[in-house]
PDB file of C-alpha atoms in Angstrom:
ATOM      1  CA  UNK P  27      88.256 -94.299 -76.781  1.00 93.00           C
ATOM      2  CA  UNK P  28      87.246 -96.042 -73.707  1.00 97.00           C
ATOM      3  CA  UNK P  29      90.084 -96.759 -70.900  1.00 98.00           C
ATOM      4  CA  UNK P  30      90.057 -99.781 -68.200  1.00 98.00           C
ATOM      5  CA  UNK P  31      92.374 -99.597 -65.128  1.00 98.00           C
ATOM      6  CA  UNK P  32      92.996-102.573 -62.903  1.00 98.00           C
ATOM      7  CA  UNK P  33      94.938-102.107 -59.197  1.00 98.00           C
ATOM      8  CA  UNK P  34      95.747-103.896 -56.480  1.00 98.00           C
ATOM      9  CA  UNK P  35      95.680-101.243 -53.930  1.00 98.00           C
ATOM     10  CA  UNK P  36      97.167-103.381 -51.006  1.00 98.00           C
ATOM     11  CA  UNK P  37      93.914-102.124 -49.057  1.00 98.00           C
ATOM     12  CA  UNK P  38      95.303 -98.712 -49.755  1.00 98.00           C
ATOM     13  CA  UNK P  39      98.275 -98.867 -47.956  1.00 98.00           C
ATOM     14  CA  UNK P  40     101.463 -97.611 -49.427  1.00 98.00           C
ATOM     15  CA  UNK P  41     105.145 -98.783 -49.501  1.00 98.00           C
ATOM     16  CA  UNK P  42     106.274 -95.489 -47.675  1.00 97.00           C
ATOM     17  CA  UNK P  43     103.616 -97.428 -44.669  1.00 97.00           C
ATOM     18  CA  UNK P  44     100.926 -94.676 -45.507  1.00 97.00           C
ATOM     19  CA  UNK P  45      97.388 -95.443 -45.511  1.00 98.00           C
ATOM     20  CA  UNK P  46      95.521 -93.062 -48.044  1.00 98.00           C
ATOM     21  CA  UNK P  47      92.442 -94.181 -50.015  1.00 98.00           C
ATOM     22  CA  UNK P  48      92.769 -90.660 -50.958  1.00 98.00           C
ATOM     23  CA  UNK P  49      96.311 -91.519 -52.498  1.00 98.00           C
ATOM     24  CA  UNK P  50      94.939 -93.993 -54.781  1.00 98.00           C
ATOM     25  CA  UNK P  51      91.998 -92.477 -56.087  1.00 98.00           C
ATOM     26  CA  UNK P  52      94.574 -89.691 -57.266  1.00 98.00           C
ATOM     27  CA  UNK P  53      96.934 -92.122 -59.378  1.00 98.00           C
ATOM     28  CA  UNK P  54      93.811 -93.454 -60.697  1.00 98.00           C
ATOM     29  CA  UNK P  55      92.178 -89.897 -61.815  1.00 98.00           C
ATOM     30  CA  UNK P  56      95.301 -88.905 -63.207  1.00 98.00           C
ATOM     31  CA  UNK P  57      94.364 -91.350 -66.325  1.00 97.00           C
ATOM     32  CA  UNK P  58      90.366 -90.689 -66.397  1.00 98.00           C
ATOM     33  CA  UNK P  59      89.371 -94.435 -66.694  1.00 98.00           C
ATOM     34  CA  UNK P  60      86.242 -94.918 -67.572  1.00 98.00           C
ATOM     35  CA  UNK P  61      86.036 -98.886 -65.447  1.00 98.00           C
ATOM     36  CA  UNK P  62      87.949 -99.244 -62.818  1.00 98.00           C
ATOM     37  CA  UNK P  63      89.139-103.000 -61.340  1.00 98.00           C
ATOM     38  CA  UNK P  64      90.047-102.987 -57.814  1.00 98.00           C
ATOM     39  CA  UNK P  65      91.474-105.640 -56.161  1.00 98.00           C
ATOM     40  CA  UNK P  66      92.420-106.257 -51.939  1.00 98.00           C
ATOM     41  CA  UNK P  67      89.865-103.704 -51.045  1.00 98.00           C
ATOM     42  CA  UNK P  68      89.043-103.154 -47.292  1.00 98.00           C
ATOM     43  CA  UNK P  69      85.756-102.245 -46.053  1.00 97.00           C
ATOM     44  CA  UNK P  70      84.891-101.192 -42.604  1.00 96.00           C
ATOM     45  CA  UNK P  71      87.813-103.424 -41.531  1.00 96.00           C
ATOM     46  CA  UNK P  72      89.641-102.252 -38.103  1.00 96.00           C
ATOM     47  CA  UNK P  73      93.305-102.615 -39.647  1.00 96.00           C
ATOM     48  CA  UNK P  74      92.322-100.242 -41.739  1.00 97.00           C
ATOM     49  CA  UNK P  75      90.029 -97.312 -39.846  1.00 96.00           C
ATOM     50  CA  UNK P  76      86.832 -99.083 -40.572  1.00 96.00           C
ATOM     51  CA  UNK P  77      86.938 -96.765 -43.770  1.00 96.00           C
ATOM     52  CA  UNK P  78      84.826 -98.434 -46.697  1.00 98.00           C
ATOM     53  CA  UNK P  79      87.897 -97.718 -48.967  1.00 98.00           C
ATOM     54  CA  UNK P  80      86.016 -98.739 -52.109  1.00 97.00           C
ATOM     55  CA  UNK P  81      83.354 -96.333 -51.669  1.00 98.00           C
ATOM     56  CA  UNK P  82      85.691 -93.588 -50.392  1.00 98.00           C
ATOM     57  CA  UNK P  83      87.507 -94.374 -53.760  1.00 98.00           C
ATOM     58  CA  UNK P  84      84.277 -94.192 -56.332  1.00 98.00           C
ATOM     59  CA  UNK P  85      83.132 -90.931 -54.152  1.00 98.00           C
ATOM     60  CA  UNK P  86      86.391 -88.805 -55.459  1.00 98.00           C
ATOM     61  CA  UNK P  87      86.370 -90.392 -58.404  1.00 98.00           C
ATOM     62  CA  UNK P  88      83.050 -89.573 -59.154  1.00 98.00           C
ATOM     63  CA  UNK P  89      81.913 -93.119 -60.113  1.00 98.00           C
ATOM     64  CA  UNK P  90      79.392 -95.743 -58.715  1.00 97.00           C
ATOM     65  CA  UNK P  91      80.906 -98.660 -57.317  1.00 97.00           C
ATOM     66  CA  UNK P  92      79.980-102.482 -57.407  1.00 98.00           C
ATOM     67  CA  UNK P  93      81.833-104.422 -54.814  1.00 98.00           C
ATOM     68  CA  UNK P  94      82.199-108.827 -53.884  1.00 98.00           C
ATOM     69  CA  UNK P  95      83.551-109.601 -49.994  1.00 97.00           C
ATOM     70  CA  UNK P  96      86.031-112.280 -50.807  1.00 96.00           C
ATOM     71  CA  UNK P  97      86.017-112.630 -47.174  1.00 95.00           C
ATOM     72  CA  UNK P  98      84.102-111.265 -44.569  1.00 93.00           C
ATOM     73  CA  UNK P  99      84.640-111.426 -40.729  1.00 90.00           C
ATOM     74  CA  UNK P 100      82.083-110.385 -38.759  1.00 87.00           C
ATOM     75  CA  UNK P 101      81.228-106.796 -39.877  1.00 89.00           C
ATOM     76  CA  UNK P 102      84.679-106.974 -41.546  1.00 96.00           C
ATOM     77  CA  UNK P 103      84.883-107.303 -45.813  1.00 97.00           C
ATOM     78  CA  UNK P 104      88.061-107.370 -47.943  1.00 97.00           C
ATOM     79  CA  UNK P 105      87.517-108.081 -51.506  1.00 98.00           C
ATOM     80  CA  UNK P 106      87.441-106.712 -55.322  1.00 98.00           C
ATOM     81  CA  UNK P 107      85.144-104.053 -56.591  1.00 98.00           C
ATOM     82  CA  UNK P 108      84.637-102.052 -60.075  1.00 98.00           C
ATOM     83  CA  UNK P 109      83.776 -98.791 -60.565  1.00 98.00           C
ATOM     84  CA  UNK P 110      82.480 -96.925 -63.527  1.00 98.00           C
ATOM     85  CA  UNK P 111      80.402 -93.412 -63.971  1.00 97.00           C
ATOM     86  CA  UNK P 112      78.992 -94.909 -67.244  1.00 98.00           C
ATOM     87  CA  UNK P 113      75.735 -97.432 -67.148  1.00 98.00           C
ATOM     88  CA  UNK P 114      76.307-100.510 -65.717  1.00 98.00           C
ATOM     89  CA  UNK P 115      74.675-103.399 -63.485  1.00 97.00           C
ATOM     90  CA  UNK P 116      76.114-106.153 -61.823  1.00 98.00           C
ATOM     91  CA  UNK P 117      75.783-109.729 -63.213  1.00 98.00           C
ATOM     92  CA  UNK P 118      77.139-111.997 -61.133  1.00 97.00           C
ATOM     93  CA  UNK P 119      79.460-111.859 -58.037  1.00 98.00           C
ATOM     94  CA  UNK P 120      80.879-114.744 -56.056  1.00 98.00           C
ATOM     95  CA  UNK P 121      83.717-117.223 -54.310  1.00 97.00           C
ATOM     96  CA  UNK P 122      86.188-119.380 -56.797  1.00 98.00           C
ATOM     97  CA  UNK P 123      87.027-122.314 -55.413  1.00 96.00           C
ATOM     98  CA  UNK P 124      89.867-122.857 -53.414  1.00 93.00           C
ATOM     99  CA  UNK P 125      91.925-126.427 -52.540  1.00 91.00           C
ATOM    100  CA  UNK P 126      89.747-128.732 -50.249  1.00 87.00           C
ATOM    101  CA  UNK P 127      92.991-129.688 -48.664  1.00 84.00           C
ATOM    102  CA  UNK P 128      94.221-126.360 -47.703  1.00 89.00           C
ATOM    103  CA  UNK P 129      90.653-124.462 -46.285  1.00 88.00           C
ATOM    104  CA  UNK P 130      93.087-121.901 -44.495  1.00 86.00           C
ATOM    105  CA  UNK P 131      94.000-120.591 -47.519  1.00 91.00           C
ATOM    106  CA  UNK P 132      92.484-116.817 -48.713  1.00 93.00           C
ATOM    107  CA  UNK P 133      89.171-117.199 -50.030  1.00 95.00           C
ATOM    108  CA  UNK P 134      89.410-115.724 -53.818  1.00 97.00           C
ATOM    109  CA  UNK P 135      86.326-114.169 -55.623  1.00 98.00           C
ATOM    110  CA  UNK P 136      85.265-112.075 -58.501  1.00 98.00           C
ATOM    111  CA  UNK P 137      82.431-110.111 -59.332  1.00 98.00           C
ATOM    112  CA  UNK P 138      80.769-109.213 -62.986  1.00 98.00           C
ATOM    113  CA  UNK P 139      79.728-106.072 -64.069  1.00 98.00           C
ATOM    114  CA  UNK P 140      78.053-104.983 -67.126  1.00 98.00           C
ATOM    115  CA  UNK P 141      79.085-101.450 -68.665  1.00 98.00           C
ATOM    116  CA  UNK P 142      77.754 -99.791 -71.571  1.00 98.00           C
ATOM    117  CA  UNK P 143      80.623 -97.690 -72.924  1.00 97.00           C
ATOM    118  CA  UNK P 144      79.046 -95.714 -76.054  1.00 92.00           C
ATOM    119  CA  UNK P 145      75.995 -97.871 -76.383  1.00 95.00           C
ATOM    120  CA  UNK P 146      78.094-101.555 -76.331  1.00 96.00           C
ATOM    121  CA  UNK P 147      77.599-103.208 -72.932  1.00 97.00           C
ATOM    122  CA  UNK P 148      81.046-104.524 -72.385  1.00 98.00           C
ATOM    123  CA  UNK P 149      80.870-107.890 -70.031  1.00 98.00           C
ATOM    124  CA  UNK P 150      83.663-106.781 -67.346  1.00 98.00           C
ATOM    125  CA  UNK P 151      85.075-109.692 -64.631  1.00 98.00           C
ATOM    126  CA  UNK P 152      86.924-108.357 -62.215  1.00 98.00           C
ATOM    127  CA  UNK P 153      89.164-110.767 -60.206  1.00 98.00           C
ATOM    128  CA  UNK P 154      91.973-111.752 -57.797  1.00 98.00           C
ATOM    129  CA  UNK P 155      93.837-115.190 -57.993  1.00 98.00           C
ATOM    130  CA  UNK P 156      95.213-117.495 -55.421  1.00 97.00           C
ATOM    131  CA  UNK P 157      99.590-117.624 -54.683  1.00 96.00           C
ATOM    132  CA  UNK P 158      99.343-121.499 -55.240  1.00 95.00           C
ATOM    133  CA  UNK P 159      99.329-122.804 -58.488  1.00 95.00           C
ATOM    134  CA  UNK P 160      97.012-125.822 -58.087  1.00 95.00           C
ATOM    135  CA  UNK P 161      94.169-122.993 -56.478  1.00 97.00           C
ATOM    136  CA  UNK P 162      94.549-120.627 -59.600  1.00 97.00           C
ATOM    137  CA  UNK P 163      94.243-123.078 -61.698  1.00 97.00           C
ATOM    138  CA  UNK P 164      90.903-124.570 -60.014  1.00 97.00           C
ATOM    139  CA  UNK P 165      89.954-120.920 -60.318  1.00 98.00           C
ATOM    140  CA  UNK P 166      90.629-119.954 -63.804  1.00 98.00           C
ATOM    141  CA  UNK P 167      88.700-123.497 -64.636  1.00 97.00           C
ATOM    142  CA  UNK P 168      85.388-122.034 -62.969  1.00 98.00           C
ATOM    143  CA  UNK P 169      85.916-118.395 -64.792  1.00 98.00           C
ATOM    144  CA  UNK P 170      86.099-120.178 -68.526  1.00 98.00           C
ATOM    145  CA  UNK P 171      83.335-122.616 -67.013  1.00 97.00           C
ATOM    146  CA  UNK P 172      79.084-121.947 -67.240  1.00 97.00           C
ATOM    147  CA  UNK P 173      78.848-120.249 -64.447  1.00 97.00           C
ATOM    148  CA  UNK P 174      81.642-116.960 -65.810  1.00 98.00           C
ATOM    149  CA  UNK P 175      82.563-116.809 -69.483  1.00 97.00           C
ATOM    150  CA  UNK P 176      81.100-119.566 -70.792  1.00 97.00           C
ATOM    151  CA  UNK P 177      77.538-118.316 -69.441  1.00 97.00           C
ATOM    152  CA  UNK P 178      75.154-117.465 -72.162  1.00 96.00           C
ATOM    153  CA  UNK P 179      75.000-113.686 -71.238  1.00 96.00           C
ATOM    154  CA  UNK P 180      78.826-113.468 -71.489  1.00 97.00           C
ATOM    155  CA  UNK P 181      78.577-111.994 -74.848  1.00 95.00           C
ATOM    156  CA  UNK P 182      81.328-110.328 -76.601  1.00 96.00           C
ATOM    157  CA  UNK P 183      83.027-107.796 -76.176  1.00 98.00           C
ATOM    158  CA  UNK P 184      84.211-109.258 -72.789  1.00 98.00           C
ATOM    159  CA  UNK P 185      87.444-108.570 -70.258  1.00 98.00           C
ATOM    160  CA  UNK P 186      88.614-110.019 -67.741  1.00 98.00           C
ATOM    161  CA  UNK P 187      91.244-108.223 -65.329  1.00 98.00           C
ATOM    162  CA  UNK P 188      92.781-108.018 -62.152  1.00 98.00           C
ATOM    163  CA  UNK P 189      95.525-109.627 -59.789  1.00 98.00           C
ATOM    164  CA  UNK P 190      96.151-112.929 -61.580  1.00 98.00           C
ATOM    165  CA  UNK P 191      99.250-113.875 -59.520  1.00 98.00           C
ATOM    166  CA  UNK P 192     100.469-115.570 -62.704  1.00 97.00           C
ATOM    167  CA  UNK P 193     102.981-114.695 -65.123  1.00 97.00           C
ATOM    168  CA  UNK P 194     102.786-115.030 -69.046  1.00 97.00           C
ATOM    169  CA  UNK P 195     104.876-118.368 -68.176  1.00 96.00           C
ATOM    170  CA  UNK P 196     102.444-120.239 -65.862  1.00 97.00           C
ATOM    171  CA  UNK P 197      99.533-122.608 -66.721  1.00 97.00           C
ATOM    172  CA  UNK P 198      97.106-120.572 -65.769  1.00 97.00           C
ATOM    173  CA  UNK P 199      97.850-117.568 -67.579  1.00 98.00           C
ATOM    174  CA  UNK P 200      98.148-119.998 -70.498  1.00 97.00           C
ATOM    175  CA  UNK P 201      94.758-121.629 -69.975  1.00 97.00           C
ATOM    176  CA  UNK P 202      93.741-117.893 -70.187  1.00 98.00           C
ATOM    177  CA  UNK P 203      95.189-116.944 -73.556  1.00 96.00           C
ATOM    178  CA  UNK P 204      93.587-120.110 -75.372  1.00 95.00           C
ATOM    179  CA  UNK P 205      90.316-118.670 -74.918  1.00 96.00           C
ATOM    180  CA  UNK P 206      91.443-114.287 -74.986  1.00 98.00           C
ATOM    181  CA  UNK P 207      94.152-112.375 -75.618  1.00 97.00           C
ATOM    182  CA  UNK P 208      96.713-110.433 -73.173  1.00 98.00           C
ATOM    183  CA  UNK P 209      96.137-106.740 -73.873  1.00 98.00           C
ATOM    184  CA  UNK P 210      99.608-106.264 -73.249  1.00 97.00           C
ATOM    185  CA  UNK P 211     100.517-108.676 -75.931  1.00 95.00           C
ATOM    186  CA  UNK P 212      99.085-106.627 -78.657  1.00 92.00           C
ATOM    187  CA  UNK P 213     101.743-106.830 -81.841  1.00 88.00           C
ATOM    188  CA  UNK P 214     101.467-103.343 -82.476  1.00 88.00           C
ATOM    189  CA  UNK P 215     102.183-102.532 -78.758  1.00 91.00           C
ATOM    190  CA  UNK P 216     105.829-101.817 -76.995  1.00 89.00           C
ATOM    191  CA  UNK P 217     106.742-104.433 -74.991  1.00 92.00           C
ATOM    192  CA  UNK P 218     104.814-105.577 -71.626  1.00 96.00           C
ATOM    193  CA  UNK P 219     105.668-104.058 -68.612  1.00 96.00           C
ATOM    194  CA  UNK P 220     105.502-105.625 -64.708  1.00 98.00           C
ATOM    195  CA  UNK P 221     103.211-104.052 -62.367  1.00 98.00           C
ATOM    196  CA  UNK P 222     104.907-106.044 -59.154  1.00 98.00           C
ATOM    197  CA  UNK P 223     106.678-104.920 -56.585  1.00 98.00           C
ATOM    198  CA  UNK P 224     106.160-101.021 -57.195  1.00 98.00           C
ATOM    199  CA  UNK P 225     109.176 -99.690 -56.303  1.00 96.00           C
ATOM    200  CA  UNK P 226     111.061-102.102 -58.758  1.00 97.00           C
ATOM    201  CA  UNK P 227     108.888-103.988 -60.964  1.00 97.00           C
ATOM    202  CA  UNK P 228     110.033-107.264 -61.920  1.00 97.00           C
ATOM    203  CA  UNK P 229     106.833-109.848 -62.153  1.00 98.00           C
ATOM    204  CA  UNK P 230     103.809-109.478 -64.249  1.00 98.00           C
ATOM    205  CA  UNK P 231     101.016-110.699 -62.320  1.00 98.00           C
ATOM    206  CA  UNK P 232      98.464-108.098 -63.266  1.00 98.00           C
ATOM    207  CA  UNK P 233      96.088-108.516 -66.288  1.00 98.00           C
ATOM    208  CA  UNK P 234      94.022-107.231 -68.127  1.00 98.00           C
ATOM    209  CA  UNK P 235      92.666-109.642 -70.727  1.00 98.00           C
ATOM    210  CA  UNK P 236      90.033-108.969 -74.113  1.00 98.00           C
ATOM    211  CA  UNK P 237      87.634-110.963 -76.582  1.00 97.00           C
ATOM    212  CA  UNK P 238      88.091-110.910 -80.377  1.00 95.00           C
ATOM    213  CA  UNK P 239      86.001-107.731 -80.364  1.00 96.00           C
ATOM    214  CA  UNK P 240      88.150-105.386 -78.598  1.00 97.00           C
ATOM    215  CA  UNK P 241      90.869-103.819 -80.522  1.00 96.00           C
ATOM    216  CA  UNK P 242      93.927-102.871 -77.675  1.00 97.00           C
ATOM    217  CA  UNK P 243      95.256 -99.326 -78.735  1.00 97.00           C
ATOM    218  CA  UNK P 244      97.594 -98.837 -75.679  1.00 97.00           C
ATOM    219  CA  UNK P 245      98.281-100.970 -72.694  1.00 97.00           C
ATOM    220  CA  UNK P 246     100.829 -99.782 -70.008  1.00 96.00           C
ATOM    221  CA  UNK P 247     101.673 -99.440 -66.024  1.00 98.00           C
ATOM    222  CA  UNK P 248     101.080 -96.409 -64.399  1.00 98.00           C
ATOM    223  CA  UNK P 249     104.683 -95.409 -63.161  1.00 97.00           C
ATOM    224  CA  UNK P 250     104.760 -92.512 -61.567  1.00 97.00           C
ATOM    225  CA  UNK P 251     106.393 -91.369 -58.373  1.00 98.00           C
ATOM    226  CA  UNK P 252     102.637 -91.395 -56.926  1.00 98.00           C
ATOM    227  CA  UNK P 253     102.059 -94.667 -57.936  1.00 98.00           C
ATOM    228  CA  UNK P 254     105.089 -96.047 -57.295  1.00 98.00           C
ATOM    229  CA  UNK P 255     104.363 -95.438 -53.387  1.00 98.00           C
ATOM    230  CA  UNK P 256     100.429 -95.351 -53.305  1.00 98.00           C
ATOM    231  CA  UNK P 257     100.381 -99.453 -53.288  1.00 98.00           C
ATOM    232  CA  UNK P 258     102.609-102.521 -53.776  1.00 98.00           C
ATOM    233  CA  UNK P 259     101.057-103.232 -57.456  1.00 98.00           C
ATOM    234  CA  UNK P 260     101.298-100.782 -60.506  1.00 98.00           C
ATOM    235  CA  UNK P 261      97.895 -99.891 -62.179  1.00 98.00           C
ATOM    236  CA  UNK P 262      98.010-101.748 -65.930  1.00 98.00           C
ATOM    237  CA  UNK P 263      95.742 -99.049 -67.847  1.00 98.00           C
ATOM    238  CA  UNK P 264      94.275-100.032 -71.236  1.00 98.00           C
ATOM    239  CA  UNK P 265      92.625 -97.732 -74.162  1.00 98.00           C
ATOM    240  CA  UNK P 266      90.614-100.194 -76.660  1.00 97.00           C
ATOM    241  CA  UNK P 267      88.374 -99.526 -79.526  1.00 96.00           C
ATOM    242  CA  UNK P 268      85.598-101.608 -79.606  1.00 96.00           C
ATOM    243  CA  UNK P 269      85.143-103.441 -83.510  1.00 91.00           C
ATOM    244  CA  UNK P 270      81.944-105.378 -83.828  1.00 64.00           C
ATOM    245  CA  UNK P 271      79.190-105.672 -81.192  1.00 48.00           C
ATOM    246  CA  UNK P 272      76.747-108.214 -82.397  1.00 50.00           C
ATOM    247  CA  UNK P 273      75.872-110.018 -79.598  1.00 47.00           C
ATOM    248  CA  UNK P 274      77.811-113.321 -80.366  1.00 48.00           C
ATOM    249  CA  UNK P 275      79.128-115.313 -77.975  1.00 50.00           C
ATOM    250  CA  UNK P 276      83.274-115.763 -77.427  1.00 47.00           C
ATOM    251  CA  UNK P 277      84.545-118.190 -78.433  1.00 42.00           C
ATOM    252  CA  UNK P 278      85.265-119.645 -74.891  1.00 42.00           C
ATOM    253  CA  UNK P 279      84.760-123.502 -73.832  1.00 36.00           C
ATOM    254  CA  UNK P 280      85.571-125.044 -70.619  1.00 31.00           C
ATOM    255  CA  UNK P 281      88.919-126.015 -70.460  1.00 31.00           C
ATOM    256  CA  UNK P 282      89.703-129.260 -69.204  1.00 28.00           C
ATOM    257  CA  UNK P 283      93.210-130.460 -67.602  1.00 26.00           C
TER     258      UNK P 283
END
């Protein structure tokens, strides 16, 4: 059954002050995903070497790599990415808006990817929310607007994943479950886990959410001692069965405040 892993990897530096894209890309092959969501990825940024950590990622894994600059400083990029070794192209990748009043504020983005996992192309959007609730709520408008999930190509089956920095008690996680459903929520599933802070999780910010179509077999956070100091966030990993593929459309509509 196919597996989908989304982590924050703090630009791959750990809580014991380590930097080791080398680090992550071992918590992640210790689960053999077969998409990988990455979110607060550097790329040839000085902080961090000038490594292109997503790249130096998909190269042990083994996988291709699609990657969106949320922000980009002169030959300096920080942003998401997915990665995959099965069939996929990338749909769509760009900014969410922010607050008009508050342009200092981290520019957000996510990017699209489409994977084929056992001949179903499976719409993936990959994606890392703003800390103020006003901004992630502008920003989970746009993803359920024409543009994301309500764009005629966004065909079931359909996740969407990453860094929400909401919890199952905010409005915009709430927005979200009107239109899919929280992987970790699955009634035949133990009870959700937090992915944030690693060493002792006690928020859960990190999603992974799934169309009518996708059948959740096992959700959890990857806890072990690796993970637990490769990056603030625990991975959430997800197995899911795929049930119907015929090329409907979720139901999704914009959502309006």
């Amino acid at each position: 059954m196919p597996r989908i892993l989304t982590y924050n990897v703090h630009r791959c530096l750990g809580t014991d002050g380590r930097l080791s894209p080398a680090r992550v890309a071992d918590v992640i092959a210790a689960y053999e995903p077969d998409v990988v969501a990455l979110q607060e990825v550097d790329v040839g940024r000085a902080r961090t070497g000038g490594i292109d950590q997503a790249h130096a990622i998909a190269q042990a894994l083994g996988m291709h790599m699609h990657f969106h600059a949320s922000l980009r400083v002169r030959q300096e990029e920080y942003g998401n990415a997915i990665l995959t070794r099965r069939p996929s192209h990338l749909v769509k990748a760009a900014a969410l808006p922010g607050l008009a009043k508050k342009p200092a504020l981290e520019p957000r983005g996510a990017l699209w990817a489409s994977v084929n996992l056992g001949g179903t192309d499976v719409q993936v959007i990959n994606t890392h929310l703003g800390l103020r609730r006003h901004e992630r709520l502008a920003q989970v408008d746009a993803l359920l607007g024409p543009h994301w999930l309500g764009h005629p190509a966004c065909r079931e089956p359909v996740i969407l994943l990453g860094d929400l920095n909401a919890s199952p008690r905010s409005r915009a996680y709430q927005r979200l479950i009107s239109h899919l459903r929280d992987a970790q929520a699955a009634p035949q599933l133990a009870r959700p886990k937090a992915t944030f802070p690693s060493r002792l999780p006690m928020l859960r910010i990190d999603h992974v959410f799934v169309s009518r179509s996708i059948h959740v077999l096992r959700a959890e956070t990857v806890r072990t001692p690796l993970a637990r100091a490769a990056s603030d966030h625990l991975p959430l990993l997800v197995e899911f069965q795929i049930i119907q593929s015929k090329g409907h459309k979720p139901s999704i509509a914009y959502a309006q405040e």
